[in-house]
Amino acid sequence: MKLKDMEKIADFTNHRYVIRMMEPSDWLRHYNEGGEVVNDFILPRGPREQDEFSDTIYHAGTEVPYHWHENGWETFEVANGSVDCVVNGVHFILQKGDLLHLPPYTAHGFTFLEEDTIWRELFQSMNMSGGIFEKNMVNNNYPERRENEEFMRMYRPKKLEPRQRPAAWDDPLTDHSEVFQVRTPDFAWTAHEGNGYSLKLKISKSETGGCKEIWHADLKKGLRAEFAYPHMGYDLYYIQKGRLELTVDAMHEHKAPQKFIVEGDSIIDIPPCTTYSIKVLEDTALYDYGGAADLQACLEDLRRIRLDQPELLENDDEFRAFLRRFKVYCTALSMEG
């Protein structure tokens, strides 16, 4: 290709705004690990290696031995099936729809109880996909080294520390709703209701080293959210169920907005400095996994403002400037129909 032809290329991002989690053509990588398969959707981004997103789909009876990590945060959702868990010496069962959040040095081991259990994974500061890639390179090229403890520690330093099989696995089950690391569908650190939506804070920034908050949202049909202010950082939504219309404004070589219909088991991934809007076509449940905004603090201060400075809410420019102080870049919310 000649230089004059290169200069014509306007789309330098090659970005996929919608990722269908059950569509192989949308996967970045796929590994068959024997007892499970791994489908990578988003690889680690930035110096904090955040937003790494994947599915691991397990055969019934597959075990993950008891261990902990010296760095990184793991957030798992049981998207299908059930999981027998021991976390920090507590024995419990996770069901479909539960979240499990594990900071560094949280010991954990699992047995997957049902065929095709889907373990939906969000990692931060771990580069789990890199470790799996390395493991498969060792398996393919140096299988004899798998039994060499010194070598295994060398190629994955400080990523995984094995522990003894916990005695707690023989203990009676604890009600999983009482386990601190578990977030059942009803759990919320704080909740907020608005016209056409309800929000539950599942994981706070204090639990992710200040990197992100994770919120669950239930959205009603007809809700429209506009994000017309360019901002840094990725917006990342995992759609559990429902149906949305995503409109990405004209960018790069696209002279007109791009429209996408997004359904359950999908990811919306919006890169920095990209404006967009979302319209809810049918009642939808989703997770906000981007989480860069200080939404918890924003909603807390907003409650005070409603009492003391209600006139600020009537001035669109002042109100949006208030939201931007907390890295909240929604510029309009409305209900249609």
PDB file of N, CA and C in Angstrom, residues 246-281:
ATOM      1  N   LEU A 246     -29.082   1.110  20.211  1.00  0.00           N
ATOM      2  CA  LEU A 246     -27.902   1.928  20.436  1.00  0.00           C
ATOM      3  C   LEU A 246     -27.631   2.759  19.187  1.00  0.00           C
ATOM      4  N   THR A 247     -27.481   4.057  19.365  1.00  0.00           N
ATOM      5  CA  THR A 247     -27.111   4.949  18.270  1.00  0.00           C
ATOM      6  C   THR A 247     -25.783   5.597  18.610  1.00  0.00           C
ATOM      7  N   VAL A 248     -24.776   5.333  17.786  1.00  0.00           N
ATOM      8  CA  VAL A 248     -23.463   5.952  17.941  1.00  0.00           C
ATOM      9  C   VAL A 248     -23.382   7.098  16.941  1.00  0.00           C
ATOM     10  N   ASP A 249     -23.066   8.266  17.417  1.00  0.00           N
ATOM     11  CA  ASP A 249     -23.044   9.449  16.554  1.00  0.00           C
ATOM     12  C   ASP A 249     -21.988   9.314  15.462  1.00  0.00           C
ATOM     13  N   ALA A 250     -22.125  10.124  14.425  1.00  0.00           N
ATOM     14  CA  ALA A 250     -21.197  10.087  13.294  1.00  0.00           C
ATOM     15  C   ALA A 250     -19.759  10.251  13.787  1.00  0.00           C
ATOM     16  N   MET A 251     -18.916   9.263  13.489  1.00  0.00           N
ATOM     17  CA  MET A 251     -17.522   9.274  13.937  1.00  0.00           C
ATOM     18  C   MET A 251     -16.636   8.786  12.805  1.00  0.00           C
ATOM     19  N   HIS A 252     -15.429   9.325  12.734  1.00  0.00           N
ATOM     20  CA  HIS A 252     -14.412   8.866  11.814  1.00  0.00           C
ATOM     21  C   HIS A 252     -14.941   8.889  10.379  1.00  0.00           C
ATOM     22  N   GLU A 253     -14.933   7.774   9.706  1.00  0.00           N
ATOM     23  CA  GLU A 253     -15.381   7.775   8.306  1.00  0.00           C
ATOM     24  C   GLU A 253     -16.895   7.674   8.172  1.00  0.00           C
ATOM     25  N   HIS A 254     -17.604   7.456   9.284  1.00  0.00           N
ATOM     26  CA  HIS A 254     -19.053   7.303   9.216  1.00  0.00           C
ATOM     27  C   HIS A 254     -19.707   8.683   9.216  1.00  0.00           C
ATOM     28  N   LYS A 255     -20.332   9.026   8.116  1.00  0.00           N
ATOM     29  CA  LYS A 255     -20.925  10.359   7.964  1.00  0.00           C
ATOM     30  C   LYS A 255     -22.316  10.449   8.584  1.00  0.00           C
ATOM     31  N   ALA A 256     -22.871   9.326   8.938  1.00  0.00           N
ATOM     32  CA  ALA A 256     -24.198   9.299   9.565  1.00  0.00           C
ATOM     33  C   ALA A 256     -24.109   8.446  10.835  1.00  0.00           C
ATOM     34  N   PRO A 257     -25.016   8.651  11.782  1.00  0.00           N
ATOM     35  CA  PRO A 257     -25.015   7.821  12.992  1.00  0.00           C
ATOM     36  C   PRO A 257     -25.174   6.337  12.647  1.00  0.00           C
ATOM     37  N   GLN A 258     -24.578   5.495  13.469  1.00  0.00           N
ATOM     38  CA  GLN A 258     -24.711   4.045  13.318  1.00  0.00           C
ATOM     39  C   GLN A 258     -25.705   3.539  14.355  1.00  0.00           C
ATOM     40  N   LYS A 259     -26.634   2.695  13.916  1.00  0.00           N
ATOM     41  CA  LYS A 259     -27.661   2.153  14.803  1.00  0.00           C
ATOM     42  C   LYS A 259     -27.482   0.643  14.952  1.00  0.00           C
ATOM     43  N   PHE A 260     -27.671   0.168  16.176  1.00  0.00           N
ATOM     44  CA  PHE A 260     -27.541  -1.247  16.495  1.00  0.00           C
ATOM     45  C   PHE A 260     -28.717  -1.658  17.377  1.00  0.00           C
ATOM     46  N   ILE A 261     -29.278  -2.835  17.116  1.00  0.00           N
ATOM     47  CA  ILE A 261     -30.245  -3.443  18.023  1.00  0.00           C
ATOM     48  C   ILE A 261     -29.475  -4.398  18.928  1.00  0.00           C
ATOM     49  N   VAL A 262     -29.624  -4.215  20.231  1.00  0.00           N
ATOM     50  CA  VAL A 262     -28.844  -4.969  21.209  1.00  0.00           C
ATOM     51  C   VAL A 262     -29.800  -5.768  22.082  1.00  0.00           C
ATOM     52  N   GLU A 263     -29.571  -7.077  22.175  1.00  0.00           N
ATOM     53  CA  GLU A 263     -30.429  -7.949  22.967  1.00  0.00           C
ATOM     54  C   GLU A 263     -29.635  -8.592  24.098  1.00  0.00           C
ATOM     55  N   GLY A 264     -30.295  -9.447  24.883  1.00  0.00           N
ATOM     56  CA  GLY A 264     -29.658 -10.090  26.022  1.00  0.00           C
ATOM     57  C   GLY A 264     -28.415 -10.862  25.643  1.00  0.00           C
ATOM     58  N   ASP A 265     -27.547 -11.099  26.633  1.00  0.00           N
ATOM     59  CA  ASP A 265     -26.250 -11.746  26.419  1.00  0.00           C
ATOM     60  C   ASP A 265     -25.414 -10.969  25.413  1.00  0.00           C
ATOM     61  N   SER A 266     -25.372  -9.664  25.597  1.00  0.00           N
ATOM     62  CA  SER A 266     -24.577  -8.794  24.727  1.00  0.00           C
ATOM     63  C   SER A 266     -23.864  -7.751  25.564  1.00  0.00           C
ATOM     64  N   ILE A 267     -22.806  -7.201  24.984  1.00  0.00           N
ATOM     65  CA  ILE A 267     -22.016  -6.140  25.601  1.00  0.00           C
ATOM     66  C   ILE A 267     -22.104  -4.906  24.711  1.00  0.00           C
ATOM     67  N   ILE A 268     -22.310  -3.747  25.318  1.00  0.00           N
ATOM     68  CA  ILE A 268     -22.137  -2.466  24.634  1.00  0.00           C
ATOM     69  C   ILE A 268     -20.824  -1.881  25.125  1.00  0.00           C
ATOM     70  N   ASP A 269     -19.923  -1.592  24.211  1.00  0.00           N
ATOM     71  CA  ASP A 269     -18.577  -1.124  24.540  1.00  0.00           C
ATOM     72  C   ASP A 269     -18.316   0.179  23.797  1.00  0.00           C
ATOM     73  N   ILE A 270     -18.338   1.295  24.530  1.00  0.00           N
ATOM     74  CA  ILE A 270     -18.207   2.616  23.927  1.00  0.00           C
ATOM     75  C   ILE A 270     -16.815   3.169  24.239  1.00  0.00           C
ATOM     76  N   PRO A 271     -16.007   3.468  23.230  1.00  0.00           N
ATOM     77  CA  PRO A 271     -14.646   3.964  23.481  1.00  0.00           C
ATOM     78  C   PRO A 271     -14.639   5.432  23.867  1.00  0.00           C
ATOM     79  N   PRO A 272     -13.491   5.942  24.315  1.00  0.00           N
ATOM     80  CA  PRO A 272     -13.402   7.348  24.734  1.00  0.00           C
ATOM     81  C   PRO A 272     -13.796   8.318  23.620  1.00  0.00           C
ATOM     82  N   CYS A 273     -14.262   9.489  24.046  1.00  0.00           N
ATOM     83  CA  CYS A 273     -14.581  10.597  23.126  1.00  0.00           C
ATOM     84  C   CYS A 273     -15.570  10.186  22.051  1.00  0.00           C
ATOM     85  N   THR A 274     -16.524   9.331  22.417  1.00  0.00           N
ATOM     86  CA  THR A 274     -17.568   8.873  21.506  1.00  0.00           C
ATOM     87  C   THR A 274     -18.917   9.213  22.130  1.00  0.00           C
ATOM     88  N   THR A 275     -19.760   9.914  21.407  1.00  0.00           N
ATOM     89  CA  THR A 275     -21.080  10.257  21.921  1.00  0.00           C
ATOM     90  C   THR A 275     -22.113   9.301  21.340  1.00  0.00           C
ATOM     91  N   TYR A 276     -23.184   9.068  22.125  1.00  0.00           N
ATOM     92  CA  TYR A 276     -24.136   8.027  21.750  1.00  0.00           C
ATOM     93  C   TYR A 276     -25.426   8.214  22.532  1.00  0.00           C
ATOM     94  N   SER A 277     -26.430   7.417  22.158  1.00  0.00           N
ATOM     95  CA  SER A 277     -27.686   7.385  22.903  1.00  0.00           C
ATOM     96  C   SER A 277     -28.210   5.960  22.920  1.00  0.00           C
ATOM     97  N   ILE A 278     -29.047   5.675  23.918  1.00  0.00           N
ATOM     98  CA  ILE A 278     -29.651   4.353  24.078  1.00  0.00           C
ATOM     99  C   ILE A 278     -31.148   4.538  24.256  1.00  0.00           C
ATOM    100  N   LYS A 279     -31.932   3.774  23.508  1.00  0.00           N
ATOM    101  CA  LYS A 279     -33.381   3.756  23.658  1.00  0.00           C
ATOM    102  C   LYS A 279     -33.806   2.354  24.048  1.00  0.00           C
ATOM    103  N   VAL A 280     -34.621   2.237  25.085  1.00  0.00           N
ATOM    104  CA  VAL A 280     -35.062   0.937  25.589  1.00  0.00           C
ATOM    105  C   VAL A 280     -36.292   0.499  24.803  1.00  0.00           C
ATOM    106  N   LEU A 281     -36.173  -0.592  24.045  1.00  0.00           N
ATOM    107  CA  LEU A 281     -37.260  -1.082  23.201  1.00  0.00           C
ATOM    108  C   LEU A 281     -38.188  -2.031  23.948  1.00  0.00           C
TER     109      LEU A 281
END
